[in-house]
Short mmCIF file of C-alpha atoms in Angstrom, two decimals:
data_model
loop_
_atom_site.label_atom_id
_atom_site.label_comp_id
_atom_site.label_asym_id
_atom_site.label_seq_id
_atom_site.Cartn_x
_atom_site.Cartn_y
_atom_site.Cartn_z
CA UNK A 1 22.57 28.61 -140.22
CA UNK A 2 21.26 26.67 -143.26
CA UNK A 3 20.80 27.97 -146.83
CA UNK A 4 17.43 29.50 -147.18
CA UNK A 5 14.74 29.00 -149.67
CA UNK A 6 11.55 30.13 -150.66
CA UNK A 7 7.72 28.69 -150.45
CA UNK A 8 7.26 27.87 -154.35
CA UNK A 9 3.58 29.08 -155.87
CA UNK A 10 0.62 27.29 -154.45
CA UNK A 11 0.53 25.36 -158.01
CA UNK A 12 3.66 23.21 -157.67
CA UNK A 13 6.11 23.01 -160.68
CA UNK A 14 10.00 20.82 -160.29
CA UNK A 15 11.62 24.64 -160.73
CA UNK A 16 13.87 24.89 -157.75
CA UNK A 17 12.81 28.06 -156.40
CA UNK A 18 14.52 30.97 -155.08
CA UNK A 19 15.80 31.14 -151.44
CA UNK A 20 13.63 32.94 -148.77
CA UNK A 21 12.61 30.21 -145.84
CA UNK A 22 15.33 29.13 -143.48
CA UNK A 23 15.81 24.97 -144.14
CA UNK A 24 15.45 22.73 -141.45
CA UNK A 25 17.74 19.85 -141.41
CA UNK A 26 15.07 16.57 -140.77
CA UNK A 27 16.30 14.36 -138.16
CA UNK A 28 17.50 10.84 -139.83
CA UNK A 29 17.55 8.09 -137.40
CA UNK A 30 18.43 5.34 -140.33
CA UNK A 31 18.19 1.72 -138.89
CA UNK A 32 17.08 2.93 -136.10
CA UNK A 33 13.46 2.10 -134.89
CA UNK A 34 11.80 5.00 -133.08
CA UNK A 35 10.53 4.59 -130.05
CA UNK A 36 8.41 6.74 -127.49
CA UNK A 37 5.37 7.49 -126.10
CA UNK A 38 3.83 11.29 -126.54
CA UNK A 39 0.98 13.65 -126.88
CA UNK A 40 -0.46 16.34 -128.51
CA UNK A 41 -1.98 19.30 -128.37
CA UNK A 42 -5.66 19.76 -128.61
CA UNK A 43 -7.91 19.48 -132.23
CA UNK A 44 -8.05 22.12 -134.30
CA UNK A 45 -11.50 21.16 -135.57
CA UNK A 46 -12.62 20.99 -132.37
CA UNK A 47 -11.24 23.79 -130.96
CA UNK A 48 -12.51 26.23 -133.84
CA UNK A 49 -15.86 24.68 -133.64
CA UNK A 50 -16.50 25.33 -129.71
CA UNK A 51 -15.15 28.58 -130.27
CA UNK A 52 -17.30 29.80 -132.80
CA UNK A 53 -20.19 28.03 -131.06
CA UNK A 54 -18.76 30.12 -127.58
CA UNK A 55 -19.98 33.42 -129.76
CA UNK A 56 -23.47 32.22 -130.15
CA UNK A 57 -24.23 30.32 -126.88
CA UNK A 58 -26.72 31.83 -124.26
CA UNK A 59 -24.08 32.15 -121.52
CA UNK A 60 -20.11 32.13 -120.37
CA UNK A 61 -18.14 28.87 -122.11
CA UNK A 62 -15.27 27.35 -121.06
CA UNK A 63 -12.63 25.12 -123.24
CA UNK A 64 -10.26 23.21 -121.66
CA UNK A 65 -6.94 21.90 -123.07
CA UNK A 66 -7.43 23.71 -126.10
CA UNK A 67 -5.51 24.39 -129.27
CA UNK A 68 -2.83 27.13 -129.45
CA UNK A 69 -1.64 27.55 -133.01
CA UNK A 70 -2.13 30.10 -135.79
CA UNK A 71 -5.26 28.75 -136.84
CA UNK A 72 -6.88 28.81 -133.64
CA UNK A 73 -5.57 32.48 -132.56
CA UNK A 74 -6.70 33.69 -136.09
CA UNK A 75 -10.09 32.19 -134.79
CA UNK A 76 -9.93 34.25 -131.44
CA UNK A 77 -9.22 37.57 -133.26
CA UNK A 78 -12.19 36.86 -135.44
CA UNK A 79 -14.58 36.55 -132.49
CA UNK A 80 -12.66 39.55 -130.82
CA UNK A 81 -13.58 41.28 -134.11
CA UNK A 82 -17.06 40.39 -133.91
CA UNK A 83 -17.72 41.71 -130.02
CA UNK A 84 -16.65 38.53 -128.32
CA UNK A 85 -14.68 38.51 -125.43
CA UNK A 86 -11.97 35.69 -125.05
CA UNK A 87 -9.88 35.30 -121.39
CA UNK A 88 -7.03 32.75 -121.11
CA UNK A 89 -6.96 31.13 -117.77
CA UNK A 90 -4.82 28.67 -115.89
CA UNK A 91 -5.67 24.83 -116.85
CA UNK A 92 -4.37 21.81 -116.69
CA UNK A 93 -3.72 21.13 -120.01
CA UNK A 94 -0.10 20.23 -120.60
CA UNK A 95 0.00 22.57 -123.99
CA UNK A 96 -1.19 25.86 -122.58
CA UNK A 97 -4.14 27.43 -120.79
CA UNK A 98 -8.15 27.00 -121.20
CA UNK A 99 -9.98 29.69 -123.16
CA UNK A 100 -12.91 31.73 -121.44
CA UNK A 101 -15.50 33.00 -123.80
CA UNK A 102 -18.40 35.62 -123.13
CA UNK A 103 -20.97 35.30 -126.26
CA UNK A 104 -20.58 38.52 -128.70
CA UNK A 105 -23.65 40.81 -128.20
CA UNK A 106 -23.82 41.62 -132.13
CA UNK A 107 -25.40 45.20 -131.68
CA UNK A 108 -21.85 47.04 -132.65
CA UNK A 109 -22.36 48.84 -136.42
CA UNK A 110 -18.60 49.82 -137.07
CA UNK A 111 -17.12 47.98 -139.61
CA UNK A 112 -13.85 45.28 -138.62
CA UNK A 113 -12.04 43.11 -140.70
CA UNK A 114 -11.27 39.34 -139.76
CA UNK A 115 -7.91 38.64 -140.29
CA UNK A 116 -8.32 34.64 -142.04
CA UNK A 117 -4.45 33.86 -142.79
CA UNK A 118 -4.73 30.40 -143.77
CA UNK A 119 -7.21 28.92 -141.92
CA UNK A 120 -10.23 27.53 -143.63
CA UNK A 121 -12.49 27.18 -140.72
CA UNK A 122 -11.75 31.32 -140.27
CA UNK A 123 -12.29 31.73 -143.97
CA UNK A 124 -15.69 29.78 -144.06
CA UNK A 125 -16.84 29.31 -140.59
CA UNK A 126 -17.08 32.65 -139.42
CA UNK A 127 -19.10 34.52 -142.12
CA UNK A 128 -22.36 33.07 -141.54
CA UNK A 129 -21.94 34.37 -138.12
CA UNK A 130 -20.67 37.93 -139.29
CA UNK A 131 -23.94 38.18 -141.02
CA UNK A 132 -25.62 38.33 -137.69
CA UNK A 133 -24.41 41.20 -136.59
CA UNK A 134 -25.03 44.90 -137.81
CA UNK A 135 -21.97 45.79 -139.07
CA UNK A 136 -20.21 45.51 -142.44
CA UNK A 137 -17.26 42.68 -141.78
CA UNK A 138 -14.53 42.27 -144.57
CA UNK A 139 -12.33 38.87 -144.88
CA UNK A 140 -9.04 38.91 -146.03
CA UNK A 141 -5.81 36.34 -145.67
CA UNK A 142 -2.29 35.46 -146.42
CA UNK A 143 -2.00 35.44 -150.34
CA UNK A 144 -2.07 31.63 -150.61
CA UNK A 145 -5.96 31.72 -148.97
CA UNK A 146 -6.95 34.51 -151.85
CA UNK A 147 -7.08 31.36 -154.07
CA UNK A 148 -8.82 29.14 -152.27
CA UNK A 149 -12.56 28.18 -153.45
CA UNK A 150 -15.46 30.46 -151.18
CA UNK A 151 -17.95 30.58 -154.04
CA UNK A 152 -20.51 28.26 -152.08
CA UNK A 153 -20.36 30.49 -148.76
CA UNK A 154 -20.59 33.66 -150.92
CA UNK A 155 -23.48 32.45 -152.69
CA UNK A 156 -25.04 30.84 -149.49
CA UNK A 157 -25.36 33.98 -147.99
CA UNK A 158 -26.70 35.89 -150.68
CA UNK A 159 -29.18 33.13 -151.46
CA UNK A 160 -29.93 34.11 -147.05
CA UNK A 161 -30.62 37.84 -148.33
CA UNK A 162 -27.10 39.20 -147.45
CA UNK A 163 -25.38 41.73 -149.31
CA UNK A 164 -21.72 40.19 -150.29
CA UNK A 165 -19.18 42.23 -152.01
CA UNK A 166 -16.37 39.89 -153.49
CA UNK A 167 -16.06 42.04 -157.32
CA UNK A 168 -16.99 38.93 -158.76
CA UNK A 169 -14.00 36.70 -157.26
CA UNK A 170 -15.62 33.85 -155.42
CA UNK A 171 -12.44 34.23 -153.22
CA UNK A 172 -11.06 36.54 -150.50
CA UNK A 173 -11.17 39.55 -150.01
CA UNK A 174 -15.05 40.06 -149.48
CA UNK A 175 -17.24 42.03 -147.21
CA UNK A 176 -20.82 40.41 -145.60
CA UNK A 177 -23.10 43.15 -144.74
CA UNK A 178 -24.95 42.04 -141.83
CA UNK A 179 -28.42 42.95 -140.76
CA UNK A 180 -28.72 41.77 -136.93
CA UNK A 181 -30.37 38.54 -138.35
CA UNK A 182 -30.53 35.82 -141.30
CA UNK A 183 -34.15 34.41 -141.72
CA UNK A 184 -32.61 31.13 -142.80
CA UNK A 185 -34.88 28.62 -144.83
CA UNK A 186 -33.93 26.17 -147.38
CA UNK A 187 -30.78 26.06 -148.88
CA UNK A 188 -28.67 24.11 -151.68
CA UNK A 189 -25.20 24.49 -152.15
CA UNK A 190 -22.19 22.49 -153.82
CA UNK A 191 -20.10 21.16 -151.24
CA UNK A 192 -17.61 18.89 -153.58
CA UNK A 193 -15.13 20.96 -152.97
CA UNK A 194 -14.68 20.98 -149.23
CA UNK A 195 -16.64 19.58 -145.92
CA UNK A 196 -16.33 23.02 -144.56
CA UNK A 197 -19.15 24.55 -146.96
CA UNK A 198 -22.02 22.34 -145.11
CA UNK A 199 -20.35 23.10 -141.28
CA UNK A 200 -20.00 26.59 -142.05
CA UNK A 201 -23.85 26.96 -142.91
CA UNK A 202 -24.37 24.18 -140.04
CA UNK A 203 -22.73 26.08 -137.32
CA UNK A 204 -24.77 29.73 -137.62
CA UNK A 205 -28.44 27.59 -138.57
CA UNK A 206 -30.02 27.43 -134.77
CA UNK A 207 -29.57 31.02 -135.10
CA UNK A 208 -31.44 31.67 -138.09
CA UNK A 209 -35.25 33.01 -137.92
CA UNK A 210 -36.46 29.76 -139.61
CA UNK A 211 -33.47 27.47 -138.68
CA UNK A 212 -31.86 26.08 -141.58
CA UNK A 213 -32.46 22.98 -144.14
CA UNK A 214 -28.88 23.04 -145.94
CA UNK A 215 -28.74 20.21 -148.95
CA UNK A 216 -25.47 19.23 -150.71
CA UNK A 217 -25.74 18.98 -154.89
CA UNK A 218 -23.06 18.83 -157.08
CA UNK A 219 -23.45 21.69 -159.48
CA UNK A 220 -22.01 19.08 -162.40
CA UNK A 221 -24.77 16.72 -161.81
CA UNK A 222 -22.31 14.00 -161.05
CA UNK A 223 -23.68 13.27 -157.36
CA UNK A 224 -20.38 13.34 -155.93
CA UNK A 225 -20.77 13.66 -152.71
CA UNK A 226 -19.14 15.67 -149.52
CA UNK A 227 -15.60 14.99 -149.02
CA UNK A 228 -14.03 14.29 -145.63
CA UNK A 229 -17.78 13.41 -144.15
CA UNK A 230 -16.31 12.72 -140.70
CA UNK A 231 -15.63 16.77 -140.57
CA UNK A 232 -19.38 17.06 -140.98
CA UNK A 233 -20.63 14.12 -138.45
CA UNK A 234 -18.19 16.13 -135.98
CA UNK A 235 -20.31 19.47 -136.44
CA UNK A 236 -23.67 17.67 -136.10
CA UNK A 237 -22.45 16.01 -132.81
CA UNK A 238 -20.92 19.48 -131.31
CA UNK A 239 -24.18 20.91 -132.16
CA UNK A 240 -26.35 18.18 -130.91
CA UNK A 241 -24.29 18.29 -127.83
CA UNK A 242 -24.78 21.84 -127.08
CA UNK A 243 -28.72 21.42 -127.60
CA UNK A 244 -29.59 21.76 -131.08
CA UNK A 245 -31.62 19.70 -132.64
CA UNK A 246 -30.13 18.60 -136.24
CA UNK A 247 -32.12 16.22 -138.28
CA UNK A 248 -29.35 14.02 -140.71
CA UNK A 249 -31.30 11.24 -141.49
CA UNK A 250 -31.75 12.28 -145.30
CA UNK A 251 -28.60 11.62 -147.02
CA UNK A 252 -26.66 15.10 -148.31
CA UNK A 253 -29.44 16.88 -146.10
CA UNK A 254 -29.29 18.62 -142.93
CA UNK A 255 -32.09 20.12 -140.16
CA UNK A 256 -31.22 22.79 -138.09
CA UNK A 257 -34.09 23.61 -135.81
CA UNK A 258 -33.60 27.39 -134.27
CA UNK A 259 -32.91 27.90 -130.90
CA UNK A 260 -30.23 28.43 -128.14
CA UNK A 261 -26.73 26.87 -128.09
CA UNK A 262 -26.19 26.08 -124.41
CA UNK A 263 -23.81 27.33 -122.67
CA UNK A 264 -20.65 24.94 -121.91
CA UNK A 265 -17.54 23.74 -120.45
CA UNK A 266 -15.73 21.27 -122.70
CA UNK A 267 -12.59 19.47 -122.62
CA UNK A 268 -10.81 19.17 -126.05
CA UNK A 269 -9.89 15.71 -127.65
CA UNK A 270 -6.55 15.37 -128.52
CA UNK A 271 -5.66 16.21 -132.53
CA UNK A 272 -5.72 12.91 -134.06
CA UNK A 273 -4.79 13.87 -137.33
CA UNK A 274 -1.80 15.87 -135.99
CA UNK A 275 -0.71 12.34 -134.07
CA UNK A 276 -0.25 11.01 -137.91
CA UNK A 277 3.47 11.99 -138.58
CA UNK A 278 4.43 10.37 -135.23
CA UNK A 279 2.20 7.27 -135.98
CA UNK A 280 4.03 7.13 -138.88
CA UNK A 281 7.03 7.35 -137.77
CA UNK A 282 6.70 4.34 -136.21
CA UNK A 283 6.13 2.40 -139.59
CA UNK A 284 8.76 3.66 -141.95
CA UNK A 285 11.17 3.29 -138.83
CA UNK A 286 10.01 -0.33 -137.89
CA UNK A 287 9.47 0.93 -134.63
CA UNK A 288 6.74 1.66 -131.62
CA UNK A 289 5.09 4.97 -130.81
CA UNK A 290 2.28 5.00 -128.37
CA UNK A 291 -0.65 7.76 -127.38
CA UNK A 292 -1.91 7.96 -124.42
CA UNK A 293 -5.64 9.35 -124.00
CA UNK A 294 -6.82 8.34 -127.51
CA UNK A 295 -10.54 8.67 -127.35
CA UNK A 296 -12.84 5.43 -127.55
CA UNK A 297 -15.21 6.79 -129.92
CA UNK A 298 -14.63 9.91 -131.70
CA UNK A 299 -15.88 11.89 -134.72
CA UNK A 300 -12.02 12.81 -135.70
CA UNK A 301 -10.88 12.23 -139.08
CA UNK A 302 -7.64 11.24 -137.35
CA UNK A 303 -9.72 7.99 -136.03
CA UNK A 304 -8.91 6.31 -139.30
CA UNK A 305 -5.07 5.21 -138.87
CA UNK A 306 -6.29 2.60 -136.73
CA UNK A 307 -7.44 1.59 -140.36
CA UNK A 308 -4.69 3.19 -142.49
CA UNK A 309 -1.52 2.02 -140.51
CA UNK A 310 -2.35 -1.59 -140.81
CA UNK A 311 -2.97 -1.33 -144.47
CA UNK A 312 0.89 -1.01 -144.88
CA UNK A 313 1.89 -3.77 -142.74
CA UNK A 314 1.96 -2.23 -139.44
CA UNK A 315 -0.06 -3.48 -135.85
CA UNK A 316 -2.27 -1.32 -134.27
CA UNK A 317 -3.69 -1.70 -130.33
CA UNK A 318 -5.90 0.58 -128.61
CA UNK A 319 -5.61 -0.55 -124.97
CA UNK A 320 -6.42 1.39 -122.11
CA UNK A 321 -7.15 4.41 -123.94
CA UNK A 322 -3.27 4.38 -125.04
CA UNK A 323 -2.68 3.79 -129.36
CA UNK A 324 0.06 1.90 -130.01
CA UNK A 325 1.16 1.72 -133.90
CA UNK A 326 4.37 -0.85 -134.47
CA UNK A 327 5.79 -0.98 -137.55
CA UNK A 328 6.35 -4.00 -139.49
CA UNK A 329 9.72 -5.29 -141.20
CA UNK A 330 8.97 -3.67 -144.67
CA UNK A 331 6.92 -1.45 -145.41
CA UNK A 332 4.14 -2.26 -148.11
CA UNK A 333 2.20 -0.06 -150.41
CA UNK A 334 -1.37 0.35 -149.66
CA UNK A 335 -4.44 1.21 -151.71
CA UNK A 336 -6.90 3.51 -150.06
CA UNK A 337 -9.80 5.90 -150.48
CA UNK A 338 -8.95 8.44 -148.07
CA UNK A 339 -12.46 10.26 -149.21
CA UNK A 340 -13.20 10.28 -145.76
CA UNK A 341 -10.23 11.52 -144.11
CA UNK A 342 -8.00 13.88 -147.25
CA UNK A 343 -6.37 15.98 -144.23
CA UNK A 344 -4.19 12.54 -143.52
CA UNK A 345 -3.22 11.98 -147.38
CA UNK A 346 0.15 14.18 -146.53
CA UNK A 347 1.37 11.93 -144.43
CA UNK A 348 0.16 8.77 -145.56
CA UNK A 349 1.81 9.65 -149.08
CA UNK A 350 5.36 10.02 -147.79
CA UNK A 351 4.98 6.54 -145.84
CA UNK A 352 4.14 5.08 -149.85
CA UNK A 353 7.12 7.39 -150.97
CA UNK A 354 9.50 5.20 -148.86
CA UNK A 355 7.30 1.76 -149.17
CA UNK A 356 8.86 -1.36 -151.33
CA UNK A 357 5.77 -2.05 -153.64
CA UNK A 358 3.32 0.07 -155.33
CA UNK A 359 0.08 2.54 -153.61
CA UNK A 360 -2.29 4.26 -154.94
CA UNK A 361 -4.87 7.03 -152.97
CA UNK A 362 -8.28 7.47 -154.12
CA UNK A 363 -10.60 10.11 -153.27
CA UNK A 364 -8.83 13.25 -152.90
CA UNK A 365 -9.53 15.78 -155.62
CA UNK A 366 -10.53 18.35 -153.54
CA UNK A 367 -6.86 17.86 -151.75
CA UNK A 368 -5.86 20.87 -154.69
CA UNK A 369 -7.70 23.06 -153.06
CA UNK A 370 -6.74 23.20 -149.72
CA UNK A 371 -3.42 25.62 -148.09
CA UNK A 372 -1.80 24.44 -151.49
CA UNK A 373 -2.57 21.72 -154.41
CA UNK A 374 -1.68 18.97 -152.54
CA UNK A 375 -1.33 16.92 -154.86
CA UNK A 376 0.83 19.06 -157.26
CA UNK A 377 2.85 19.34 -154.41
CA UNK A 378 3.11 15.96 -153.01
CA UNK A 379 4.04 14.63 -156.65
CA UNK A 380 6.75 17.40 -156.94
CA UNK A 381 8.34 17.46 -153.51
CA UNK A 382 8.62 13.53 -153.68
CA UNK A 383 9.97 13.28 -157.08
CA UNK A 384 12.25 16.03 -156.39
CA UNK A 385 13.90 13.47 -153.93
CA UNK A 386 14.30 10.68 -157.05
CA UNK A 387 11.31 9.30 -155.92
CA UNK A 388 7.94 8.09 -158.76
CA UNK A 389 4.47 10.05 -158.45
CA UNK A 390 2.25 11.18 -160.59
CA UNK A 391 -0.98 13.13 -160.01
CA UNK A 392 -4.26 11.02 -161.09
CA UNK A 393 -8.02 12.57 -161.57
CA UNK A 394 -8.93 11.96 -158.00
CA UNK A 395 -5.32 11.14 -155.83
CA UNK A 396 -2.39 9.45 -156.61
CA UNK A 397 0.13 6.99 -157.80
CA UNK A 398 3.41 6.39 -155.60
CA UNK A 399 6.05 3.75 -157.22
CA UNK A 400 9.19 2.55 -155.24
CA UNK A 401 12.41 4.42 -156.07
CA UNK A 402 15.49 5.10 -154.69
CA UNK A 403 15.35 8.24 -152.46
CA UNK A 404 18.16 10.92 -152.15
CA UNK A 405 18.39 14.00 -149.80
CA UNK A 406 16.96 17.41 -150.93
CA UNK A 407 14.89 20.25 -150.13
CA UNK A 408 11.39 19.23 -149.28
CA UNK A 409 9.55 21.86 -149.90
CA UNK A 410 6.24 22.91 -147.67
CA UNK A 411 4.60 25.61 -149.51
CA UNK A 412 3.23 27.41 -146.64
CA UNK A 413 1.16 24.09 -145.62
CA UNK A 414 1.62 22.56 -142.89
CA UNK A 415 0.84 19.09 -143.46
CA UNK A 416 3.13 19.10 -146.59
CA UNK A 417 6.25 20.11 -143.80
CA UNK A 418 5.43 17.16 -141.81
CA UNK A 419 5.24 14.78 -144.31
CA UNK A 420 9.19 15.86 -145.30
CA UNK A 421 10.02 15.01 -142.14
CA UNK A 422 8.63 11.72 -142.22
CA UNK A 423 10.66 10.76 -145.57
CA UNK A 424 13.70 12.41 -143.52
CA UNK A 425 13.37 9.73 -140.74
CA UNK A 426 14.67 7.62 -143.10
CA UNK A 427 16.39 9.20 -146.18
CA UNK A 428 19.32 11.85 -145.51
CA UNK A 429 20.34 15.00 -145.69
CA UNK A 430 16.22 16.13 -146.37
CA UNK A 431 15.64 19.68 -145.86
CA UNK A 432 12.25 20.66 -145.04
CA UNK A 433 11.80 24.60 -145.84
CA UNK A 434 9.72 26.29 -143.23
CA UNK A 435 9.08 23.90 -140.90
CA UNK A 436 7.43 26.97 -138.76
CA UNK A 437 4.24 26.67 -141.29
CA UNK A 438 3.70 23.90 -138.14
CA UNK A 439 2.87 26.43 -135.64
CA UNK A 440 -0.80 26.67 -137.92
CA UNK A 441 -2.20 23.45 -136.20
CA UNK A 442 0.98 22.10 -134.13
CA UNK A 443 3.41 25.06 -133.07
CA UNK A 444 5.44 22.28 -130.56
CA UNK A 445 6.22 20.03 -133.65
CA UNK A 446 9.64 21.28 -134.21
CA UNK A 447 9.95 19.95 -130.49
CA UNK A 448 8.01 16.68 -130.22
CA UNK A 449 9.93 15.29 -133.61
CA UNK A 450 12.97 15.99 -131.58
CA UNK A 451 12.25 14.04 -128.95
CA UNK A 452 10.61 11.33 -130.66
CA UNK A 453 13.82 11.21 -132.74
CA UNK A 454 15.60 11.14 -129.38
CA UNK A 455 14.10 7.66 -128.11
CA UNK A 456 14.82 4.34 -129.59
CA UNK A 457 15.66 0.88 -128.94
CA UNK A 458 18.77 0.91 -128.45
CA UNK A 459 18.60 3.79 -125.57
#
């Protein structure tokens, strides 16, 4: 068994912290271009959105070829919590079985608490819908989600006429009082921080009284705008699609007419994002990796490495519904605003860690709020491995630098784990602490790396 160490605090320092976490040796495959073709399990987004969206509907919903991870059990429980009733049943998914889901009848007053863990669409997603029932419903999660940002959800539903109690924090633990019903109305909140803000509102509105018209302001009177947009166009479509009627055509305003959400049976896209570190593989590696069933047109985030990928030298095809990223010779440094898609800057940044020239990402300040400061992180994990970054106001600044093996260290974030094991495709003797933090979006990583690792070339 490896050495052991610990998850260091969710703001990063180079302190080599104490052991706790087993290590997990990455796989180094060296000169040796990777090549396979694979999928993956189901999006999270997705899966947590038709889930919550199961609760409200006016009838039975089926998902198919859903997500099974942490995230999207802690979103299970929550409905569970709230009166729904969830029933796994055989699919033909090839990660596990479709999800049943009979709407919650919200007329239970005993009080529950919803487990969150580390799941932001738990944390922000399901309170609006807690404050539909009659029952006091208290939030909690894993220590590393007590810091991150709730303040515009809080205040969103007090500004609804709900009674929040959060002692002032902004954060978890709080407790929304509901009342059987939100009268809804105009609303303005300051979504800089995080996409999730405007779905969280987004997803509960058709069941307000009055519907809901949500609009986005920065409280510093900058006019920045919503990060990660896509996340949002994904909740108006999923809404849309389920018969609501939501009127975007203002920019940082939404329209949620009240009404129903139809019943439905839905077949999950693939997660796109969570195809990243095996895209990428295929560039730092010089190599091929192909994925079958990758939508035509999707609202995913993980839709933009068919933009990213190229920008560091690699070729991209989408044929057939089947992705195909192959790496080029040498791998270039890019620079990219990845505004619209932050959940990818992980793995992008450790393909710059091992590039030849220069990259710089734009766009992600609200990355240091997320599982961890992502960037804090990013900057320390990859210098701890003799590599050059450095944090800027909004991203970051990745120099070419002789690599050496290490602990990579994932502070309880999934996407941080990943992106070690990236930079270990290609640098030895990296040790990526806790890679099971991967079972929050992708529990089969651990298993898919293996075999992509597995397939090459030569074989």
């Amino acid at each position: 068994m490896p050495p052991e160490s610990s998850a260091p605090a969710a703001r990063p320092d180079a302190a080599e912290p104490a052991p706790q976490h087993e290590l997990w040796p990455a796989p180094f495959v060296g000169p040796r271009p990777v090549v396979a073709e694979l999928t993956v399990p189901g999006s999270k987004s997705l899966t947590n959105r038709y889930l919550l969206l199961a609760a409200l509907a006016d009838g039975p919903c089926r998902l198919r070829s859903p997500l099974h991870s942490r995230d999207s059990r802690l979103m299970v429980e929550a409905l569970r919590a709230l009166g729904a009733r969830v029933e796994e049943v055989p699919g033909d998914g090839g990660f596990g079985p479709d999800l049943l889901v009979e709407p919650a009848p919200w007329d239970a007053a005993e009080p529950v608490t919803v487990e969150c863990g580390l799941a932001g669409t738990v944390m922000r997603f399901v309170p609006p819908v807690a404050a539909l029932a009659r029952r006091p419903v208290t939030f909690d999660g894993d220590p590393g989600a007590r810091v991150r940002p709730m303040g515009p959800v809080i205040d969103a539903l007090r500004a609804l006429g709900l009674r929040v109690e959060d002692d002032g924090r902004g954060r978890l633990p709080f407790t929304v009082h509901g009342t059987g019903g939100v009268r809804g109305g105009e609303l303005e909140i300051d979504a800089t921080g995080s996409s999730q803000f405007v779905s969280a509102l987004l997803l509960a509105g058709a069941r307000f009284d009055d519907g809901l018209v949500l609009r986005h302001r920065s409280a510093d009177g900058s006019g920045r705008g919503v990060p990660s947009m896509p996340h949002v166009e994904m909740t108006v479509e999923v809404l849309r699609g389920l018969g609501v009627s939501v009127d975007d055509s203002v920019p940082d305003e939404w329209r949620v007419s009240p009404g129903p959400v139809r019943a439905f049976d839905v077949t999950i896209e693939q997660d796109l994002s969570n195809a990243g570190p095996f895209l990428a593989a295929a560039v730092v590696t010089g190599g091929r990796v192909s994925v079958p069933r990758w939508p035509d047109r999707t609202t995913q985030g993980g839709d933009h490495w068919k933009h990213i990928l190229p920008a560091f030298g690699a070729a991209v095809e989408l044929t057939d519904g089947t992705f195909t990223v192959t790496g080029p010779d040498a791998v270039t440094g890019v620079d990219l605003d990845l505004g619209e898609a932050g959940e990818l800057a992980p793995t992008v940044a450790s393909v710059c860690a091992v590039a030849g020239t220069p990259s710089r990402l734009r766009g992600i300040a609200h990355l240091r709020g997320h599982e961890t400061d992502r960037l804090a992180a990013l900057v320390t994990e990859i210098n701890r491995l003799g590599g050059d970054a450095e944090e800027t106001a909004d991203g970051l600044l990745i120099r070419p630098a002789p690599l050496h093996g290490g602990t990579f260290h994932s502070y309880e974030d999934h996407r941080m784990a990943t992106a070690g094991a990236v930079i270990g495709l290609v640098v030895p003797d990296v040790r990526v602490e806790n890679i099971a933090t991967t079972a929050k979006t992708l529990p089969e990583f651990p298993r898919l790396w293996a075999e992509l690792t597995g397939t090459s070339r030569d074989a």
